[in-house]
């Protein structure tokens, strides 16, 4: 089979990048979805509306957390079965997990609408910002099921040797999002609701294409009569729980950032946090894309017990992550002011806050890539517990500690330093787990 030949090729940088480059480009383009919203919203509506997008982010992350868990965990389980030559069983499990996501999407959408009225009431927001929050979230939730399908089909396309198609879907969705942002906000004067609808339609491109692609029997993975295997669902949940934890606690930490900024600076501080998160999100998408790209390879080699290829893949990956880290740090430092000026003019008080914050937060880019790769690697190796420990510690425990201690000691600068400090602590834990499990997995 074509798929078998591709996985059986030698592990070289060139062959690894054939897997990884499309997924890196894909995740970078996906990060544009939110950034483009911020760009149009901040310039065409104002920084109050930009703050609202950040304030709704924790709710959106909560909605997608379970889907992220099933997508990443399910991909690891299914590709491990493919490596064990259990193709029919893998296809049944694939179909079953997609159906589970549809049900989850419907439930989460309903829960979001029921809770929406109470979410923003206790934040002491201005009437304008609170109104923007409700307006944006109410439109976004309409697309819950397509967004969850997009999360899943993105990873399953990669696992099915269709990384280029996944990239094309992401590019098409991103371009559609950008075009509709302008049409809906500037042309039709739909305000922030237009930004939400544009994002939802952009995400839906991958969902629609995925339904067609996986309905074809020529695809390595395709829909067939599902088999309800509770063990598969449990394995997917266990393997992907680190990614779910990351999504959940990222939402919690975002809320903490917002509340702390509201306390020290006010709503301008929330807008500055939003801009810096866009920069960090863009850089992190490079690492996430690489990890997504090599994850099916890790799972496949682990399934066939090919320690030699596994070891070489991990070694090359660490060098790639190092190179990306140095590049992103340099670019972020040099382009801080131009990046911030895209979202806020120099005469806006948000501008100086964001410039200072970005220069401090850029330090975190030295560490983020290794932490993302370590967590993704253990997920691909079907060790969801270690992956969850790394992700939960990085995203919640260490961030909670630094967010409590550093602002109390250093004020606003302490808020900015919280992310680099937490990532450095997470790097120490990632290195410890990496060395501890090395002999077990043979990498």
Tab-separated table of C-alpha atoms in Angstrom:
chain	number	residue	atom	x	y	z
A	1	UNK	CA	0.000	0.000	0.000
A	2	UNK	CA	1.103	3.612	-0.532
A	3	UNK	CA	0.636	4.278	3.153
A	4	UNK	CA	2.877	1.376	4.167
A	5	UNK	CA	5.647	2.581	1.823
A	6	UNK	CA	5.507	6.068	3.270
A	7	UNK	CA	5.748	4.871	6.857
A	8	UNK	CA	8.505	2.433	5.924
A	9	UNK	CA	10.763	5.106	4.421
A	10	UNK	CA	14.016	5.892	6.291
A	11	UNK	CA	13.754	8.385	9.126
A	12	UNK	CA	15.539	11.423	7.700
A	13	UNK	CA	14.963	15.126	8.177
A	14	UNK	CA	13.611	15.331	4.634
A	15	UNK	CA	11.069	12.545	5.161
A	16	UNK	CA	10.057	13.870	8.575
A	17	UNK	CA	9.440	17.310	7.120
A	18	UNK	CA	7.214	15.763	4.436
A	19	UNK	CA	4.930	14.841	7.324
A	20	UNK	CA	5.527	17.923	9.451
A	21	UNK	CA	5.682	20.908	7.075
A	22	UNK	CA	2.042	20.611	5.907
A	23	UNK	CA	0.842	20.310	9.499
A	24	UNK	CA	3.005	23.228	10.627
A	25	UNK	CA	1.570	25.354	7.833
A	26	UNK	CA	-1.896	24.093	8.732
A	27	UNK	CA	-1.686	24.968	12.443
A	28	UNK	CA	-0.139	28.346	11.651
A	29	UNK	CA	-3.017	29.090	9.317
A	30	UNK	CA	-5.501	27.864	11.910
A	31	UNK	CA	-4.005	30.302	14.408
A	32	UNK	CA	-4.822	33.038	11.906
A	33	UNK	CA	-8.533	32.378	12.407
A	34	UNK	CA	-8.562	33.979	15.837
A	35	UNK	CA	-5.864	36.530	14.999
A	36	UNK	CA	-7.775	37.769	11.962
A	37	UNK	CA	-10.856	38.215	14.111
A	38	UNK	CA	-8.760	40.275	16.500
A	39	UNK	CA	-7.245	42.298	13.686
A	40	UNK	CA	-10.575	43.264	12.124
A	41	UNK	CA	-12.348	43.688	15.449
A	42	UNK	CA	-9.672	45.931	16.984
A	43	UNK	CA	-9.374	48.144	13.897
A	44	UNK	CA	-13.008	48.273	12.781
A	45	UNK	CA	-14.858	48.091	16.104
A	46	UNK	CA	-12.375	48.935	18.890
A	47	UNK	CA	-10.293	47.540	21.736
A	48	UNK	CA	-13.388	46.973	23.909
A	49	UNK	CA	-14.543	44.404	21.372
A	50	UNK	CA	-11.013	42.937	21.283
A	51	UNK	CA	-11.182	42.492	25.041
A	52	UNK	CA	-14.509	40.688	24.616
A	53	UNK	CA	-12.963	38.090	22.299
A	54	UNK	CA	-10.385	37.278	24.976
A	55	UNK	CA	-13.029	37.144	27.701
A	56	UNK	CA	-15.040	34.586	25.701
A	57	UNK	CA	-11.956	32.449	24.981
A	58	UNK	CA	-12.212	30.337	28.183
A	59	UNK	CA	-15.764	29.314	27.298
A	60	UNK	CA	-14.754	28.390	23.748
A	61	UNK	CA	-11.814	26.349	25.064
A	62	UNK	CA	-14.153	24.521	27.417
A	63	UNK	CA	-16.513	23.685	24.555
A	64	UNK	CA	-13.719	22.204	22.436
A	65	UNK	CA	-11.759	20.459	25.225
A	66	UNK	CA	-13.529	17.097	25.013
A	67	UNK	CA	-13.247	17.043	21.220
A	68	UNK	CA	-9.525	17.780	21.463
A	69	UNK	CA	-9.171	14.872	23.867
A	70	UNK	CA	-10.990	12.436	21.572
A	71	UNK	CA	-9.179	13.663	18.463
A	72	UNK	CA	-5.616	13.391	19.773
A	73	UNK	CA	-6.217	10.313	21.924
A	74	UNK	CA	-8.280	8.591	19.256
A	75	UNK	CA	-5.676	9.219	16.577
A	76	UNK	CA	-2.991	7.591	18.748
A	77	UNK	CA	-5.178	4.536	19.467
A	78	UNK	CA	-6.224	4.084	15.831
A	79	UNK	CA	-2.751	4.518	14.332
A	80	UNK	CA	-1.338	2.070	16.880
A	81	UNK	CA	-3.899	-0.472	15.632
A	82	UNK	CA	-2.899	0.283	12.050
A	83	UNK	CA	0.714	-0.479	12.994
A	84	UNK	CA	-0.510	-3.758	14.515
A	85	UNK	CA	-2.222	-4.613	11.184
A	86	UNK	CA	-5.764	-4.266	12.604
A	87	UNK	CA	-7.062	-1.983	9.837
A	88	UNK	CA	-10.750	-3.029	9.884
A	89	UNK	CA	-11.000	-2.614	13.621
A	90	UNK	CA	-9.321	0.795	13.386
A	91	UNK	CA	-11.912	1.992	10.830
A	92	UNK	CA	-14.807	0.867	13.026
A	93	UNK	CA	-13.297	2.715	15.984
A	94	UNK	CA	-12.712	5.807	13.847
A	95	UNK	CA	-16.375	5.983	12.829
A	96	UNK	CA	-17.507	5.387	16.395
A	97	UNK	CA	-15.345	8.217	17.760
A	98	UNK	CA	-16.603	10.660	15.120
A	99	UNK	CA	-20.205	9.891	16.134
A	100	UNK	CA	-19.278	10.463	19.769
A	101	UNK	CA	-17.938	13.899	18.804
A	102	UNK	CA	-21.210	14.834	17.101
A	103	UNK	CA	-23.161	13.965	20.245
A	104	UNK	CA	-20.682	15.863	22.416
A	105	UNK	CA	-20.989	18.899	20.149
A	106	UNK	CA	-24.769	19.013	20.453
A	107	UNK	CA	-24.619	18.688	24.240
A	108	UNK	CA	-21.900	21.323	24.636
A	109	UNK	CA	-23.735	23.774	22.372
A	110	UNK	CA	-26.909	23.466	24.450
A	111	UNK	CA	-24.971	23.802	27.710
A	112	UNK	CA	-23.202	26.905	26.394
A	113	UNK	CA	-26.462	28.682	25.605
A	114	UNK	CA	-27.947	27.773	28.991
A	115	UNK	CA	-24.921	29.066	30.910
A	116	UNK	CA	-24.114	32.102	28.782
A	117	UNK	CA	-26.296	34.548	30.689
A	118	UNK	CA	-24.493	33.843	33.959
A	119	UNK	CA	-20.898	33.665	32.725
A	120	UNK	CA	-20.118	37.354	32.321
A	121	UNK	CA	-22.426	38.800	34.962
A	122	UNK	CA	-19.923	38.595	37.838
A	123	UNK	CA	-16.886	40.128	36.092
A	124	UNK	CA	-17.737	43.795	36.734
A	125	UNK	CA	-17.425	44.567	33.035
A	126	UNK	CA	-18.688	47.686	31.363
A	127	UNK	CA	-22.037	47.329	29.642
A	128	UNK	CA	-20.370	47.649	26.235
A	129	UNK	CA	-17.798	44.890	26.821
A	130	UNK	CA	-20.372	42.550	28.370
A	131	UNK	CA	-22.669	43.089	25.405
A	132	UNK	CA	-19.849	42.271	22.997
A	133	UNK	CA	-19.105	39.068	24.929
A	134	UNK	CA	-22.657	37.764	24.724
A	135	UNK	CA	-23.035	38.754	21.082
A	136	UNK	CA	-19.797	37.024	20.007
A	137	UNK	CA	-20.322	33.814	21.975
A	138	UNK	CA	-23.967	33.371	20.972
A	139	UNK	CA	-23.003	33.357	17.286
A	140	UNK	CA	-19.913	31.197	17.775
A	141	UNK	CA	-21.802	28.402	19.541
A	142	UNK	CA	-23.948	27.836	16.445
A	143	UNK	CA	-20.919	26.184	14.847
A	144	UNK	CA	-20.037	23.866	17.745
A	145	UNK	CA	-20.507	20.570	15.856
A	146	UNK	CA	-18.594	21.674	12.707
A	147	UNK	CA	-15.765	22.970	14.901
A	148	UNK	CA	-15.505	19.654	16.742
A	149	UNK	CA	-15.524	17.753	13.453
A	150	UNK	CA	-12.804	20.082	12.175
A	151	UNK	CA	-10.635	19.264	15.207
A	152	UNK	CA	-10.984	15.552	14.493
A	153	UNK	CA	-10.754	15.533	10.706
A	154	UNK	CA	-7.624	17.674	10.832
A	155	UNK	CA	-5.724	14.998	12.765
A	156	UNK	CA	-7.259	12.037	10.936
A	157	UNK	CA	-6.344	13.525	7.562
A	158	UNK	CA	-2.750	13.742	8.762
A	159	UNK	CA	-2.835	10.148	9.995
A	160	UNK	CA	-4.341	9.045	6.654
A	161	UNK	CA	-1.443	10.480	4.653
A	162	UNK	CA	-3.552	13.491	3.607
A	163	UNK	CA	-1.599	16.221	5.376
A	164	UNK	CA	-1.545	18.328	2.193
A	165	UNK	CA	-5.339	18.137	1.930
A	166	UNK	CA	-5.609	19.147	5.570
A	167	UNK	CA	-3.354	22.104	4.813
A	168	UNK	CA	-5.472	23.075	1.798
A	169	UNK	CA	-8.607	22.975	3.950
A	170	UNK	CA	-6.982	25.164	6.574
A	171	UNK	CA	-5.789	27.661	3.975
A	172	UNK	CA	-9.212	27.745	2.312
A	173	UNK	CA	-10.911	28.159	5.681
A	174	UNK	CA	-8.512	30.902	6.688
A	175	UNK	CA	-8.952	32.812	3.449
A	176	UNK	CA	-12.730	32.465	3.733
A	177	UNK	CA	-12.560	33.713	7.305
A	178	UNK	CA	-10.518	36.770	6.317
A	179	UNK	CA	-12.791	37.621	3.411
A	180	UNK	CA	-15.984	37.182	5.425
A	181	UNK	CA	-14.561	39.189	8.335
A	182	UNK	CA	-14.236	42.170	6.036
A	183	UNK	CA	-17.557	41.586	4.292
A	184	UNK	CA	-19.555	41.044	7.484
A	185	UNK	CA	-17.909	43.724	9.649
A	186	UNK	CA	-17.021	46.462	7.163
A	187	UNK	CA	-19.542	45.691	4.414
A	188	UNK	CA	-22.678	44.542	6.214
A	189	UNK	CA	-21.932	46.351	9.507
A	190	UNK	CA	-22.640	43.171	11.520
A	191	UNK	CA	-20.139	44.102	14.230
A	192	UNK	CA	-18.595	41.450	16.434
A	193	UNK	CA	-21.270	38.898	15.533
A	194	UNK	CA	-19.949	39.034	11.963
A	195	UNK	CA	-16.487	38.084	13.227
A	196	UNK	CA	-17.904	35.052	15.062
A	197	UNK	CA	-19.892	33.865	12.048
A	198	UNK	CA	-16.883	34.315	9.757
A	199	UNK	CA	-14.755	32.188	12.090
A	200	UNK	CA	-17.402	29.466	12.310
A	201	UNK	CA	-17.760	29.275	8.522
A	202	UNK	CA	-13.980	29.148	8.142
A	203	UNK	CA	-13.746	26.200	10.534
A	204	UNK	CA	-16.590	24.453	8.707
A	205	UNK	CA	-14.534	24.027	5.528
A	206	UNK	CA	-12.469	21.179	7.003
A	207	UNK	CA	-15.583	19.591	8.506
A	208	UNK	CA	-17.421	19.495	5.159
A	209	UNK	CA	-14.406	18.248	3.189
A	210	UNK	CA	-13.696	15.626	5.847
A	211	UNK	CA	-17.195	14.188	5.547
A	212	UNK	CA	-16.647	13.652	1.815
A	213	UNK	CA	-13.074	12.362	2.135
A	214	UNK	CA	-13.774	9.805	4.839
A	215	UNK	CA	-16.884	8.573	3.051
A	216	UNK	CA	-14.650	7.240	0.264
A	217	UNK	CA	-13.367	3.698	0.679
A	218	UNK	CA	-10.137	4.627	-1.099
A	219	UNK	CA	-9.063	6.585	1.976
A	220	UNK	CA	-6.750	4.802	4.419
A	221	UNK	CA	-9.313	5.608	7.133
A	222	UNK	CA	-12.947	5.736	6.094
A	223	UNK	CA	-16.401	5.434	7.560
A	224	UNK	CA	-17.851	1.984	8.014
A	225	UNK	CA	-20.393	0.456	10.350
A	226	UNK	CA	-19.183	1.517	13.811
A	227	UNK	CA	-18.582	-0.883	16.662
A	228	UNK	CA	-19.306	0.371	20.154
A	229	UNK	CA	-16.201	-0.496	22.142
A	230	UNK	CA	-16.178	1.192	25.500
A	231	UNK	CA	-12.514	0.293	25.900
A	232	UNK	CA	-11.652	2.279	22.763
A	233	UNK	CA	-13.485	5.323	24.093
A	234	UNK	CA	-11.725	4.963	27.439
A	235	UNK	CA	-8.322	4.550	25.757
A	236	UNK	CA	-8.917	7.595	23.577
A	237	UNK	CA	-9.982	9.597	26.615
A	238	UNK	CA	-6.967	8.446	28.631
A	239	UNK	CA	-4.465	9.097	25.858
A	240	UNK	CA	-5.953	12.478	25.014
A	241	UNK	CA	-6.680	13.670	28.522
A	242	UNK	CA	-3.496	15.759	28.522
A	243	UNK	CA	-4.768	17.754	25.552
A	244	UNK	CA	-8.170	18.136	27.202
A	245	UNK	CA	-6.468	19.257	30.400
A	246	UNK	CA	-4.448	21.768	28.414
A	247	UNK	CA	-7.585	23.187	26.790
A	248	UNK	CA	-9.465	23.344	30.086
A	249	UNK	CA	-6.722	24.865	32.185
A	250	UNK	CA	-5.748	27.256	29.402
A	251	UNK	CA	-9.254	28.617	29.710
A	252	UNK	CA	-8.890	28.876	33.486
A	253	UNK	CA	-5.511	30.579	33.217
A	254	UNK	CA	-6.876	32.973	30.603
A	255	UNK	CA	-9.601	33.912	33.075
A	256	UNK	CA	-6.945	34.448	35.762
A	257	UNK	CA	-4.951	36.671	33.403
A	258	UNK	CA	-8.075	38.662	32.634
A	259	UNK	CA	-9.115	39.058	36.266
A	260	UNK	CA	-5.598	40.030	37.323
A	261	UNK	CA	-5.307	42.563	34.515
A	262	UNK	CA	-8.731	43.971	35.321
A	263	UNK	CA	-7.513	44.425	38.898
A	264	UNK	CA	-4.173	46.080	38.071
A	265	UNK	CA	-4.878	47.954	34.823
A	266	UNK	CA	-8.511	47.593	33.744
A	267	UNK	CA	-9.995	46.610	30.388
A	268	UNK	CA	-6.993	48.058	28.502
A	269	UNK	CA	-4.897	45.394	30.222
A	270	UNK	CA	-7.199	42.664	28.919
A	271	UNK	CA	-6.766	44.005	25.381
A	272	UNK	CA	-2.960	43.973	25.834
A	273	UNK	CA	-3.094	40.358	27.056
A	274	UNK	CA	-5.136	39.474	23.973
A	275	UNK	CA	-2.481	40.880	21.624
A	276	UNK	CA	0.347	39.035	23.402
A	277	UNK	CA	-1.635	35.785	23.367
A	278	UNK	CA	-1.954	36.126	19.604
A	279	UNK	CA	1.844	36.367	19.287
A	280	UNK	CA	2.426	33.396	21.600
A	281	UNK	CA	-0.330	31.425	19.876
A	282	UNK	CA	1.261	32.009	16.486
A	283	UNK	CA	4.676	30.838	17.713
A	284	UNK	CA	3.186	27.878	19.588
A	285	UNK	CA	1.359	26.791	16.442
A	286	UNK	CA	4.748	25.997	14.874
A	287	UNK	CA	5.551	23.541	17.665
A	288	UNK	CA	2.037	22.138	17.763
A	289	UNK	CA	2.050	21.635	14.007
A	290	UNK	CA	5.341	19.771	14.133
A	291	UNK	CA	4.105	17.559	16.987
A	292	UNK	CA	0.886	16.786	15.093
A	293	UNK	CA	2.903	15.907	12.011
A	294	UNK	CA	5.227	13.398	13.688
A	295	UNK	CA	2.636	11.930	16.102
A	296	UNK	CA	1.288	9.306	13.633
A	297	UNK	CA	4.886	8.260	12.914
A	298	UNK	CA	5.611	7.885	16.629
A	299	UNK	CA	2.441	5.836	17.135
A	300	UNK	CA	3.110	3.651	14.085
A	301	UNK	CA	6.735	2.880	14.994
A	302	UNK	CA	5.699	2.192	18.568
A	303	UNK	CA	2.971	-0.163	17.340
A	304	UNK	CA	5.432	-2.152	15.219
A	305	UNK	CA	8.113	-1.984	17.956
A	306	UNK	CA	10.688	-0.337	15.683
A	307	UNK	CA	12.951	1.199	18.327
A	308	UNK	CA	15.629	2.252	15.858
A	309	UNK	CA	13.275	4.480	13.865
A	310	UNK	CA	11.628	5.752	17.051
A	311	UNK	CA	14.979	6.787	18.523
A	312	UNK	CA	16.065	8.603	15.375
A	313	UNK	CA	12.713	10.354	14.999
A	314	UNK	CA	12.879	11.730	18.549
A	315	UNK	CA	16.521	12.844	18.157
A	316	UNK	CA	15.839	14.736	14.925
A	317	UNK	CA	12.681	16.242	16.426
A	318	UNK	CA	14.577	17.755	19.350
A	319	UNK	CA	16.970	19.454	16.919
A	320	UNK	CA	14.060	20.809	14.869
A	321	UNK	CA	12.347	22.176	17.999
A	322	UNK	CA	15.611	23.879	19.056
A	323	UNK	CA	15.928	25.586	15.660
A	324	UNK	CA	12.300	26.772	15.697
A	325	UNK	CA	12.682	28.086	19.258
A	326	UNK	CA	15.734	30.223	18.432
A	327	UNK	CA	14.052	31.580	15.308
A	328	UNK	CA	10.770	32.532	16.995
A	329	UNK	CA	12.528	34.261	19.899
A	330	UNK	CA	14.635	36.369	17.544
A	331	UNK	CA	11.686	37.319	15.326
A	332	UNK	CA	9.428	38.171	18.272
A	333	UNK	CA	12.040	40.453	19.852
A	334	UNK	CA	12.841	42.256	16.609
A	335	UNK	CA	9.237	42.668	15.449
A	336	UNK	CA	7.564	43.477	18.778
A	337	UNK	CA	6.480	47.004	17.880
A	338	UNK	CA	5.280	46.200	14.330
A	339	UNK	CA	3.339	43.193	15.636
A	340	UNK	CA	1.619	45.200	18.362
A	341	UNK	CA	0.899	48.126	16.032
A	342	UNK	CA	-1.234	45.817	13.862
A	343	UNK	CA	-3.777	45.646	16.690
A	344	UNK	CA	-3.324	48.951	18.554
A	345	UNK	CA	-2.079	52.360	17.437
A	346	UNK	CA	0.915	53.907	19.282
A	347	UNK	CA	-1.319	56.602	20.813
A	348	UNK	CA	-3.546	53.925	22.372
A	349	UNK	CA	-2.662	53.100	26.018
A	350	UNK	CA	-2.947	49.410	25.089
A	351	UNK	CA	0.102	49.786	22.806
A	352	UNK	CA	2.775	50.445	25.467
A	353	UNK	CA	1.334	47.745	27.738
A	354	UNK	CA	1.464	45.184	24.951
A	355	UNK	CA	4.990	46.126	23.807
A	356	UNK	CA	6.404	45.699	27.312
A	357	UNK	CA	4.446	42.502	27.879
A	358	UNK	CA	5.475	40.914	24.598
A	359	UNK	CA	9.176	41.516	25.193
A	360	UNK	CA	8.968	39.791	28.556
A	361	UNK	CA	6.712	36.951	27.435
A	362	UNK	CA	8.954	36.208	24.440
A	363	UNK	CA	11.386	34.533	26.853
A	364	UNK	CA	8.839	31.713	27.161
A	365	UNK	CA	9.447	30.784	23.508
A	366	UNK	CA	12.784	29.240	24.523
A	367	UNK	CA	10.873	26.555	26.450
A	368	UNK	CA	7.358	26.173	25.009
A	369	UNK	CA	8.325	24.002	22.030
A	370	UNK	CA	10.027	21.312	24.112
A	371	UNK	CA	7.078	21.152	26.499
A	372	UNK	CA	4.528	20.840	23.686
A	373	UNK	CA	6.574	18.141	21.952
A	374	UNK	CA	7.105	16.150	25.161
A	375	UNK	CA	3.396	16.064	25.948
A	376	UNK	CA	2.476	15.194	22.358
A	377	UNK	CA	5.136	12.485	22.199
A	378	UNK	CA	3.791	10.636	25.238
A	379	UNK	CA	0.254	10.892	23.852
A	380	UNK	CA	1.475	9.322	20.596
A	381	UNK	CA	3.179	6.573	22.631
A	382	UNK	CA	-0.191	5.827	24.290
A	383	UNK	CA	0.985	7.048	27.696
A	384	UNK	CA	-1.814	9.473	28.409
A	385	UNK	CA	-1.020	9.636	32.125
A	386	UNK	CA	2.493	11.049	31.698
A	387	UNK	CA	1.248	13.353	28.952
A	388	UNK	CA	-1.534	14.589	31.233
A	389	UNK	CA	0.875	15.187	34.122
A	390	UNK	CA	3.124	17.268	31.866
A	391	UNK	CA	0.275	19.235	30.316
A	392	UNK	CA	-1.607	19.813	33.570
A	393	UNK	CA	1.514	20.858	35.466
A	394	UNK	CA	2.603	23.193	32.694
A	395	UNK	CA	-0.754	24.761	31.956
A	396	UNK	CA	-2.237	24.922	35.431
A	397	UNK	CA	-0.050	24.072	38.436
A	398	UNK	CA	3.001	26.088	37.433
A	399	UNK	CA	0.938	28.914	35.921
A	400	UNK	CA	-1.193	29.089	39.059
A	401	UNK	CA	1.906	29.394	41.238
A	402	UNK	CA	3.534	32.069	39.105
A	403	UNK	CA	0.275	34.000	38.604
A	404	UNK	CA	-0.256	34.209	42.362
A	405	UNK	CA	3.320	34.948	43.433
A	406	UNK	CA	4.891	37.140	40.740
A	407	UNK	CA	2.166	39.843	40.329
A	408	UNK	CA	2.079	40.229	44.118
A	409	UNK	CA	5.832	40.886	44.106
A	410	UNK	CA	6.325	42.748	40.818
A	411	UNK	CA	2.920	44.129	39.835
A	412	UNK	CA	2.090	44.204	36.102
A	413	UNK	CA	5.572	42.978	35.106
A	414	UNK	CA	4.949	39.959	37.324
A	415	UNK	CA	1.910	39.117	35.196
A	416	UNK	CA	4.059	39.104	32.075
A	417	UNK	CA	6.819	37.059	33.770
A	418	UNK	CA	4.357	34.381	34.882
A	419	UNK	CA	4.354	32.600	31.515
A	420	UNK	CA	8.162	32.337	31.045
A	421	UNK	CA	8.606	31.212	34.661
A	422	UNK	CA	5.905	28.542	34.363
A	423	UNK	CA	7.305	27.256	31.062
A	424	UNK	CA	10.792	26.985	32.571
A	425	UNK	CA	9.428	24.937	35.473
A	426	UNK	CA	7.550	22.761	32.992
A	427	UNK	CA	10.737	22.220	30.971
A	428	UNK	CA	12.453	20.766	34.031
A	429	UNK	CA	9.570	18.309	34.530
A	430	UNK	CA	9.495	17.406	30.811
A	431	UNK	CA	13.226	16.649	30.846
A	432	UNK	CA	12.832	14.479	33.949
A	433	UNK	CA	9.987	12.427	32.423
A	434	UNK	CA	11.781	12.181	29.093
A	435	UNK	CA	14.880	10.665	30.706
A	436	UNK	CA	12.906	8.472	33.094
A	437	UNK	CA	10.865	6.801	30.324
A	438	UNK	CA	13.685	6.570	27.777
A	439	UNK	CA	14.599	2.958	28.445
A	440	UNK	CA	10.956	1.830	28.488
A	441	UNK	CA	10.161	3.143	25.000
A	442	UNK	CA	13.602	2.813	23.499
A	443	UNK	CA	13.838	6.338	22.069
